[in-house]
Amino acid sequence: MMGLATDGGLLLPERVPALSAETLDAWRGLSYRDLAFRIISLFADDIPADDLKRLIDRSYDSFEHGEITPVLREDGVYILELFHGPTLAFKDVALQLLGNLFEYLLEERDEKMNIVGATSGDTGSAAIYGVRGKDRINIFIMHPHGKTSPIQALQMTTVTDPNVFNIAVEGTFDDCQNIVKTLFNDLPFKERHALGAVNSINWARVLAQVVYYFYAWFRVADAGAGKISFAVPTGNFGDIFAGYVAKRMGLPIEKLILATNENNILTRFINDGDYSLGTVVSTVSPSMDIQLASNFERYLYYLFDENPVRVRDAFAGLSTKGKIDFTDTEMARVHAEFASRSVDQEETLATIAAFRTETGYLLDPHTAVGVRAGQELASPGAEVVCLATAHPAKFGDAVEKATGITPPLPPALQGIDQLPSRCTVLPADQAAIRQFIEEHAR
Ligand SMILES: *Cc1c(COP(=O)(O)O)cnc(C)c1O
């Protein structure tokens, strides 16, 4: 629940448990919920089993699909659909559970929390749906007024539970993020209002995502595959890091294929050892428009043989020299575990169109980035599971541009523009936002 560690670094479990081949075999036939219970239990020793089961069940009851994350075979690849949660993007898999875990722990400690965050789209709505109607938690989510897609704004502002406060800031996403930082850096304010965060550095989010790598691996192995790789559309390195954890636990993943859009720092790192920051450009896969991937720090800890001093030095070097240097041995290890490709806007749209022609299946632009990288980087004899991170209707403009087809809105979104909504428009001024939070904090 603490977000960052006290020294400013990220938290990791003391040990990543190693699973035996017998355990993997025994888990093969488990349902998604049972698998989630087994995996999360290995890391959470402070929640009684019955309570944890109940929290997991409740979290995934909100999913539209009985399998939670079904796996389909289309055009020579497997598609792992992660978008059957309430906001139609994979972030629900983690944030539905996180909301329930927070509520449970706050109840136990008799505490309250005020979650404050900024969003340019997907994270905000998934976070709001994760905690709507919860006791002990209020949530304040800022988005840049008029600058998110209309659907994304509606997904947030039509949640009218009394504990949800949408703030449309008259400014940019960076303005929103800077205000959040200012508020969290004001320690007396942070403590007085028990400020909490739900951003992707939260370890419990990563942990929840480990589950679907196991689930999908078992489905594809059941279908007779020997070697199995995963292609992951990547922004903050959270989703693919969950795959790395699954691999460390002993799930035989052939390669983790890291797919980026034009914001390709991670591709440059994997292919050339070049980890130097560029500037963020806007693309048709906006949830991946990121340069500094926060969860990358966690991977470096393992790449550097669990030596925290080397991690700290690397990040000190990043802020002074603007880059991190790697040894040949480290890069050899990276190449054994990852492959990567950057897929530009034109290729993304072409992939959506070609996939539609071949199979009739509509890819969202983020998923298309992963599919393209997966198709091109598959190792000989290996099957590729492509993570489908969003429903195509969520990014309908790009899909329409690529195919001429407007993806039909799923039932959850139909008529959303007719629903009552609640949102407060405020200037991009931290004093105004601070005052608003002060007035509405739990
Ligand atoms: C957040 C997001 C991503 C990127 O995931 P990371 O964990 O940040 O790497 C990809 N696709 C969609 C649709 C997203 O919402």
Coordinates of C-alpha atoms and ligand atoms in Angstrom, one line a residue:
M1 CA 0.0 0.0 0.0
M2 CA 3.0 2.3 0.4
G3 CA 3.7 2.8 -3.3
L4 CA 7.4 3.8 -3.4
A5 CA 9.8 2.4 -0.9
T6 CA 11.1 4.9 1.7
D7 CA 14.4 5.3 -0.2
G8 CA 12.5 6.2 -3.4
G9 CA 13.1 2.8 -5.1
L10 CA 10.5 0.2 -6.0
L11 CA 9.5 -2.7 -3.9
L12 CA 10.1 -6.4 -4.8
P13 CA 9.4 -9.6 -3.0
E14 CA 12.3 -10.9 -0.9
R15 CA 12.2 -14.1 -3.0
V16 CA 10.6 -15.2 -6.2
P17 CA 9.4 -18.8 -5.5
A18 CA 10.7 -21.4 -8.0
L19 CA 8.0 -23.9 -9.0
S20 CA 8.7 -27.6 -9.7
A21 CA 7.6 -29.3 -12.9
E22 CA 5.2 -31.3 -10.7
T23 CA 3.5 -28.1 -9.4
L24 CA 3.2 -26.8 -13.0
D25 CA 1.6 -30.1 -14.0
A26 CA -0.8 -30.0 -11.1
W27 CA -1.9 -26.4 -12.0
R28 CA -2.6 -27.2 -15.6
G29 CA -6.4 -27.7 -15.3
L30 CA -7.1 -24.9 -12.8
S31 CA -9.7 -22.2 -13.5
Y32 CA -8.5 -18.6 -13.7
R33 CA -9.7 -17.9 -10.2
D34 CA -8.1 -21.0 -8.7
L35 CA -4.8 -20.3 -10.5
A36 CA -4.9 -16.7 -9.2
F37 CA -5.4 -18.0 -5.7
R38 CA -2.4 -20.4 -5.9
I39 CA -0.1 -17.8 -7.4
I40 CA -1.0 -14.8 -5.2
S41 CA -0.9 -17.1 -2.1
L42 CA 2.8 -17.7 -2.7
F43 CA 3.5 -14.0 -2.3
A44 CA 0.8 -12.9 0.3
D45 CA 1.3 -14.6 3.6
D46 CA -0.8 -12.1 5.6
I47 CA -4.3 -12.7 4.2
P48 CA -6.1 -15.8 5.4
A49 CA -6.8 -18.2 2.6
D50 CA -10.6 -17.9 2.7
D51 CA -10.5 -14.1 2.7
L52 CA -8.0 -14.1 -0.3
K53 CA -10.3 -16.5 -2.2
R54 CA -13.3 -14.3 -1.6
L55 CA -11.3 -11.1 -2.7
I56 CA -10.2 -12.9 -5.9
D57 CA -13.7 -14.1 -6.7
R58 CA -15.2 -10.7 -6.2
S59 CA -12.5 -9.1 -8.4
Y60 CA -13.2 -11.3 -11.3
D61 CA -17.0 -11.5 -11.0
S62 CA -16.9 -8.1 -12.8
F63 CA -15.5 -9.7 -16.0
E64 CA -17.9 -10.4 -18.9
H65 CA -16.2 -13.6 -20.0
G66 CA -16.4 -16.8 -18.0
E67 CA -12.8 -17.6 -18.6
I68 CA -11.7 -14.1 -17.5
T69 CA -8.8 -14.0 -20.0
P70 CA -9.7 -16.3 -22.9
V71 CA -7.1 -17.5 -25.5
L72 CA -8.1 -17.6 -29.2
R73 CA -6.2 -18.8 -32.2
E74 CA -6.2 -16.5 -35.2
D75 CA -4.0 -16.3 -38.3
G76 CA -1.1 -18.4 -36.9
V77 CA -0.9 -16.7 -33.5
Y78 CA -2.7 -16.9 -30.3
I79 CA -4.6 -13.9 -28.9
L80 CA -4.9 -13.6 -25.2
E81 CA -7.9 -11.3 -24.7
L82 CA -7.3 -9.2 -21.5
F83 CA -10.1 -6.7 -22.1
H84 CA -13.2 -8.4 -20.7
G85 CA -13.2 -6.2 -17.5
P86 CA -15.4 -3.2 -16.9
T87 CA -13.3 -0.6 -18.7
L88 CA -12.3 -2.9 -21.6
A89 CA -8.5 -2.7 -21.1
F90 CA -6.1 -5.1 -19.4
K91 CA -5.5 -2.8 -16.5
D92 CA -8.8 -4.0 -15.0
V93 CA -7.2 -7.4 -14.3
A94 CA -4.9 -5.8 -11.8
L95 CA -7.0 -2.8 -10.6
Q96 CA -10.2 -4.8 -9.8
L97 CA -8.1 -6.9 -7.4
L98 CA -6.1 -3.9 -6.1
G99 CA -9.3 -2.1 -5.1
N100 CA -10.6 -5.1 -3.1
L101 CA -7.2 -5.7 -1.5
F102 CA -7.0 -2.0 -0.4
E103 CA -10.5 -2.1 1.0
Y104 CA -9.8 -5.3 2.9
L105 CA -6.5 -4.0 4.4
L106 CA -8.0 -0.6 5.3
E107 CA -10.9 -2.3 7.1
E108 CA -8.5 -4.5 9.0
R109 CA -6.3 -1.6 10.1
D110 CA -9.3 0.7 10.6
E111 CA -7.8 3.3 8.2
K112 CA -8.9 5.3 5.3
M113 CA -7.3 6.4 2.1
N114 CA -7.6 9.1 -0.5
I115 CA -6.3 8.0 -3.8
V116 CA -5.0 10.8 -6.0
G117 CA -3.8 10.3 -9.6
A118 CA -3.5 11.7 -13.1
T119 CA -4.5 10.0 -16.3
S120 CA -4.3 10.5 -20.0
G121 CA -6.9 7.7 -20.5
D122 CA -6.9 4.0 -19.6
T123 CA -5.4 4.0 -16.1
G124 CA -7.9 6.5 -14.7
S125 CA -11.0 4.7 -15.6
A126 CA -9.7 1.3 -14.5
A127 CA -8.6 2.8 -11.2
I128 CA -12.1 4.4 -10.7
Y129 CA -13.9 1.1 -11.5
G130 CA -11.5 -0.6 -9.1
V131 CA -12.6 1.4 -6.1
R132 CA -16.1 2.8 -6.9
G133 CA -18.5 2.5 -4.0
K134 CA -15.8 1.2 -1.6
D135 CA -15.9 2.1 2.0
R136 CA -12.8 3.9 3.4
I137 CA -11.5 5.0 0.0
N138 CA -12.1 8.3 -2.0
I139 CA -10.5 8.6 -5.4
F140 CA -9.6 11.9 -7.1
I141 CA -8.6 11.4 -10.7
M142 CA -7.4 14.4 -12.8
H143 CA -7.5 14.3 -16.6
P144 CA -6.7 17.1 -19.1
H145 CA -10.0 18.8 -19.9
G146 CA -11.1 17.9 -23.5
K147 CA -7.9 16.1 -24.3
T148 CA -8.8 12.5 -23.7
S149 CA -10.9 10.5 -26.2
P150 CA -14.6 11.1 -25.7
I151 CA -15.2 7.5 -24.7
Q152 CA -12.3 7.6 -22.2
A153 CA -13.7 10.7 -20.6
L154 CA -17.2 9.3 -20.4
Q155 CA -15.9 6.0 -18.9
M156 CA -14.6 8.1 -16.0
T157 CA -17.2 10.8 -15.5
T158 CA -20.3 8.5 -15.7
V159 CA -19.2 6.8 -12.5
T160 CA -21.2 8.9 -10.1
D161 CA -20.6 6.9 -6.8
P162 CA -20.1 9.5 -4.0
N163 CA -16.5 8.4 -3.4
V164 CA -15.4 9.2 -6.9
F165 CA -14.2 12.7 -7.9
N166 CA -13.3 13.4 -11.5
I167 CA -11.4 16.6 -12.0
A168 CA -11.0 17.9 -15.5
V169 CA -8.0 20.1 -15.4
E170 CA -7.7 23.1 -17.8
G171 CA -4.3 22.1 -19.0
T172 CA -2.2 19.2 -20.3
F173 CA -1.6 15.7 -19.0
D174 CA 1.9 16.9 -17.8
D175 CA 0.2 19.7 -15.8
C176 CA -2.0 17.0 -14.1
Q177 CA 1.0 14.9 -13.4
N178 CA 3.0 17.8 -11.9
I179 CA 0.1 18.7 -9.6
V180 CA 0.0 15.1 -8.4
K181 CA 3.7 15.1 -7.7
T182 CA 3.5 18.4 -5.9
L183 CA 0.8 17.1 -3.6
F184 CA 2.6 13.8 -2.9
N185 CA 5.9 15.8 -2.1
D186 CA 4.0 17.8 0.5
L187 CA 4.5 15.3 3.3
P188 CA 2.3 16.9 5.9
F189 CA -0.6 17.1 3.3
K190 CA 0.1 13.5 2.2
E191 CA 0.0 12.2 5.8
R192 CA -3.0 14.3 6.9
H193 CA -5.1 12.9 4.1
A194 CA -3.6 9.5 3.8
L195 CA -2.8 10.0 0.1
G196 CA -2.5 6.8 -1.8
A197 CA -1.6 5.9 -5.4
V198 CA -2.6 3.2 -7.8
N199 CA 0.0 3.7 -10.5
S200 CA 1.7 0.8 -12.3
I201 CA 4.6 0.7 -9.8
N202 CA 2.3 -1.0 -7.3
W203 CA 3.7 -4.6 -6.8
A204 CA 0.2 -6.1 -6.3
R205 CA -0.7 -4.9 -9.8
V206 CA 2.3 -6.8 -11.3
L207 CA 1.5 -9.8 -9.2
A208 CA -2.2 -10.0 -10.5
Q209 CA -0.8 -9.9 -14.1
V210 CA 1.5 -12.8 -13.5
V211 CA -1.6 -15.1 -13.4
Y212 CA -2.6 -14.8 -17.1
Y213 CA 0.8 -15.8 -18.4
F214 CA 0.3 -19.1 -16.6
Y215 CA -3.3 -19.4 -17.7
A216 CA -2.4 -18.7 -21.3
W217 CA 0.7 -20.9 -21.3
F218 CA -1.4 -23.9 -20.1
R219 CA -4.1 -23.3 -22.8
V220 CA -1.5 -23.2 -25.6
A221 CA 0.4 -26.2 -24.1
D222 CA -2.9 -28.1 -24.0
A223 CA -3.2 -27.4 -27.7
G224 CA 0.1 -29.3 -28.2
A225 CA 2.6 -26.5 -28.4
G226 CA 6.2 -27.1 -27.3
K227 CA 7.9 -23.7 -27.2
I228 CA 5.7 -20.7 -26.3
S229 CA 6.7 -17.0 -26.5
F230 CA 4.6 -14.0 -25.5
A231 CA 4.4 -10.7 -27.5
V232 CA 3.6 -7.8 -25.2
P233 CA 2.6 -4.2 -26.3
T234 CA 4.7 -2.2 -23.8
G235 CA 4.7 1.2 -22.2
N236 CA 5.6 1.3 -18.6
F237 CA 7.1 -2.3 -18.6
G238 CA 4.5 -3.5 -16.1
D239 CA 2.8 -6.0 -18.1
I240 CA 5.9 -7.6 -19.6
F241 CA 7.6 -7.5 -16.3
A242 CA 4.8 -9.8 -15.0
G243 CA 5.8 -12.2 -17.7
Y244 CA 9.4 -12.0 -16.6
V245 CA 8.3 -12.9 -13.1
A246 CA 6.3 -15.9 -14.4
K247 CA 9.5 -17.0 -16.3
R248 CA 11.6 -16.6 -13.1
M249 CA 9.1 -18.7 -11.2
G250 CA 9.8 -21.5 -13.7
L251 CA 7.1 -21.1 -16.4
P252 CA 8.9 -22.3 -19.5
I253 CA 8.5 -19.1 -21.6
E254 CA 10.7 -19.2 -24.7
K255 CA 11.0 -15.5 -25.4
L256 CA 9.4 -12.3 -24.1
I257 CA 8.8 -10.2 -27.2
L258 CA 8.7 -6.6 -26.2
A259 CA 6.7 -4.5 -28.7
T260 CA 6.9 -0.7 -28.8
N261 CA 5.5 2.0 -31.0
E262 CA 7.6 5.0 -32.1
N263 CA 8.5 5.6 -28.4
N264 CA 11.1 2.9 -28.6
I265 CA 13.7 3.3 -25.9
L266 CA 13.1 -0.2 -24.6
T267 CA 13.6 -1.6 -28.2
R268 CA 16.8 0.3 -28.5
F269 CA 17.9 -1.1 -25.2
I270 CA 17.2 -4.7 -26.0
N271 CA 18.6 -4.6 -29.6
D272 CA 21.6 -2.3 -29.1
G273 CA 22.1 -1.9 -25.4
D274 CA 21.2 1.8 -25.9
Y275 CA 19.1 3.1 -23.0
S276 CA 19.1 6.8 -23.6
L277 CA 16.0 8.9 -23.2
G278 CA 14.2 10.4 -26.2
T279 CA 11.2 12.7 -26.3
V280 CA 7.6 11.4 -26.2
V281 CA 5.7 11.4 -29.5
S282 CA 1.9 10.9 -29.8
T283 CA 0.8 7.8 -31.7
V284 CA -2.3 5.7 -32.4
S285 CA -1.4 3.6 -29.4
P286 CA -1.5 6.3 -26.8
S287 CA -1.2 4.1 -23.7
M288 CA 2.3 3.2 -24.9
D289 CA 3.5 6.8 -25.4
I290 CA 6.1 6.6 -22.7
Q291 CA 9.8 7.0 -22.6
L292 CA 10.8 6.4 -19.0
A293 CA 9.3 3.0 -18.1
S294 CA 9.0 2.9 -14.4
N295 CA 8.9 -0.9 -13.9
F296 CA 12.2 -1.3 -15.9
E297 CA 14.0 -0.6 -12.6
R298 CA 12.6 -3.9 -11.3
Y299 CA 14.0 -5.8 -14.2
L300 CA 17.4 -4.2 -13.8
Y301 CA 17.6 -5.5 -10.2
Y302 CA 17.5 -9.0 -11.5
L303 CA 19.7 -8.2 -14.5
F304 CA 22.3 -6.9 -12.1
D305 CA 22.3 -10.1 -10.0
E306 CA 20.0 -8.6 -7.3
N307 CA 22.6 -5.9 -6.5
P308 CA 20.7 -2.8 -5.4
V309 CA 23.9 -0.7 -5.4
R310 CA 24.3 -1.3 -9.1
V311 CA 20.7 -0.3 -9.7
R312 CA 21.1 2.9 -7.8
D313 CA 24.3 3.8 -9.6
A314 CA 22.6 3.1 -13.0
F315 CA 19.8 5.5 -12.2
A316 CA 22.2 8.1 -10.9
G317 CA 24.0 7.8 -14.2
L318 CA 20.7 8.1 -16.1
S319 CA 20.0 11.5 -14.5
T320 CA 23.6 12.9 -15.0
K321 CA 24.5 11.4 -18.4
G322 CA 21.0 10.7 -19.7
K323 CA 21.8 7.0 -20.3
I324 CA 22.7 3.7 -18.6
D325 CA 25.6 1.5 -19.8
F326 CA 25.5 -2.3 -19.8
T327 CA 28.2 -4.9 -19.9
D328 CA 28.4 -7.6 -22.7
T329 CA 27.5 -10.3 -20.2
E330 CA 24.4 -8.4 -19.2
M331 CA 23.4 -7.8 -22.8
A332 CA 23.9 -11.5 -23.6
R333 CA 21.4 -12.3 -20.8
V334 CA 18.9 -9.7 -22.1
H335 CA 19.1 -11.4 -25.5
A336 CA 18.5 -14.8 -24.1
E337 CA 15.2 -13.6 -22.5
F338 CA 13.9 -10.9 -24.8
A339 CA 13.4 -10.0 -28.4
S340 CA 12.1 -6.6 -29.4
R341 CA 10.7 -4.5 -32.3
S342 CA 9.4 -1.0 -32.7
V343 CA 6.3 -0.9 -34.9
D344 CA 5.4 2.5 -36.4
Q345 CA 2.0 4.0 -37.0
E346 CA 1.8 3.0 -40.6
E347 CA 2.7 -0.7 -39.8
T348 CA 0.2 -0.7 -36.9
L349 CA -2.7 0.4 -39.2
A350 CA -1.5 -2.0 -41.9
T351 CA -1.5 -4.9 -39.4
I352 CA -5.0 -4.1 -38.2
A353 CA -6.2 -4.1 -41.8
A354 CA -4.3 -7.3 -42.8
F355 CA -5.4 -9.2 -39.7
R356 CA -9.0 -8.2 -40.4
T357 CA -8.8 -9.4 -44.0
E358 CA -7.2 -12.7 -43.1
T359 CA -9.4 -13.6 -40.1
G360 CA -12.2 -11.1 -39.7
Y361 CA -10.9 -10.3 -36.2
L362 CA -10.4 -6.6 -35.2
L363 CA -7.3 -5.7 -33.3
D364 CA -7.0 -2.5 -31.3
P365 CA -3.9 -0.5 -32.2
H366 CA -2.0 -1.5 -29.0
T367 CA -2.6 -5.1 -29.7
A368 CA -1.7 -4.7 -33.3
V369 CA 1.8 -3.4 -32.3
G370 CA 2.3 -6.6 -30.4
V371 CA 0.9 -8.9 -33.1
R372 CA 3.2 -7.3 -35.7
A373 CA 6.3 -7.8 -33.5
G374 CA 5.2 -11.3 -32.5
Q375 CA 4.7 -12.4 -36.1
E376 CA 8.1 -11.1 -37.1
L377 CA 10.1 -12.2 -34.1
A378 CA 8.7 -15.7 -33.5
S379 CA 11.5 -18.2 -32.9
P380 CA 11.5 -21.2 -35.3
G381 CA 9.1 -23.9 -33.9
A382 CA 7.7 -21.6 -31.2
E383 CA 4.1 -20.5 -30.9
V384 CA 3.4 -16.8 -30.0
V385 CA 0.8 -15.6 -27.6
C386 CA -0.1 -11.9 -28.4
L387 CA -1.5 -10.0 -25.4
A388 CA -4.7 -8.2 -26.5
T389 CA -4.6 -5.2 -24.1
A390 CA -7.7 -3.3 -25.2
H391 CA -11.0 -3.8 -26.9
P392 CA -11.0 -2.4 -30.4
A393 CA -14.0 -0.2 -29.7
K394 CA -12.0 1.7 -27.2
F395 CA -9.8 3.0 -29.9
G396 CA -12.4 3.0 -32.7
D397 CA -11.0 5.9 -34.7
A398 CA -7.7 4.1 -35.4
V399 CA -9.5 0.9 -36.2
E400 CA -11.8 2.7 -38.6
K401 CA -8.9 4.5 -40.2
A402 CA -7.3 1.1 -40.9
T403 CA -10.3 -0.9 -42.0
G404 CA -13.2 1.4 -42.7
I405 CA -15.1 -0.4 -40.1
T406 CA -16.3 1.2 -36.9
P407 CA -16.0 -1.5 -34.2
P408 CA -19.4 -2.0 -32.5
L409 CA -19.5 -0.8 -29.0
P410 CA -19.8 -3.7 -26.5
P411 CA -22.9 -3.6 -24.3
A412 CA -21.0 -2.0 -21.4
L413 CA -20.4 1.1 -23.5
Q414 CA -23.7 1.3 -25.4
G415 CA -25.6 4.4 -24.4
I416 CA -22.8 5.7 -22.2
D417 CA -23.2 9.2 -23.6
Q418 CA -26.8 9.2 -22.2
L419 CA -25.8 8.4 -18.7
P420 CA -25.7 11.0 -15.9
S421 CA -22.1 12.2 -15.3
R422 CA -20.2 14.1 -12.6
C423 CA -17.0 16.0 -13.1
T424 CA -15.5 19.2 -11.7
V425 CA -13.6 21.5 -14.0
L426 CA -10.7 23.3 -12.3
P427 CA -7.8 25.4 -13.4
A428 CA -4.3 23.9 -13.7
D429 CA -3.4 25.3 -10.4
Q430 CA -2.2 23.1 -7.5
A431 CA -3.7 25.4 -4.9
A432 CA -7.2 25.0 -6.4
I433 CA -6.9 21.2 -6.6
R434 CA -5.4 21.0 -3.1
Q435 CA -8.4 22.9 -1.8
F436 CA -10.9 20.7 -3.7
I437 CA -9.2 17.6 -2.2
E438 CA -9.2 19.1 1.3
E439 CA -12.9 19.7 1.0
H440 CA -13.8 16.3 -0.2
A441 CA -11.2 14.0 1.4
R442 CA -12.5 11.1 3.4
Ligands
LIG1 C1 -1.3 0.5 -20.2 C2 -1.4 -0.1 -21.5 C3 -0.3 -0.7 -22.2 C4 1.1 -0.7 -21.7 O1 1.2 -1.6 -20.6 P1 2.5 -1.4 -19.6 O2 2.2 -2.3 -18.4 O3 2.5 0.1 -19.2 O4 3.7 -1.7 -20.4 C5 -0.6 -1.3 -23.4 N1 -1.9 -1.3 -24.0 C6 -2.9 -0.7 -23.4 C7 -4.2 -0.8 -24.0 C8 -2.7 -0.1 -22.1 O5 -3.8 0.4 -21.5

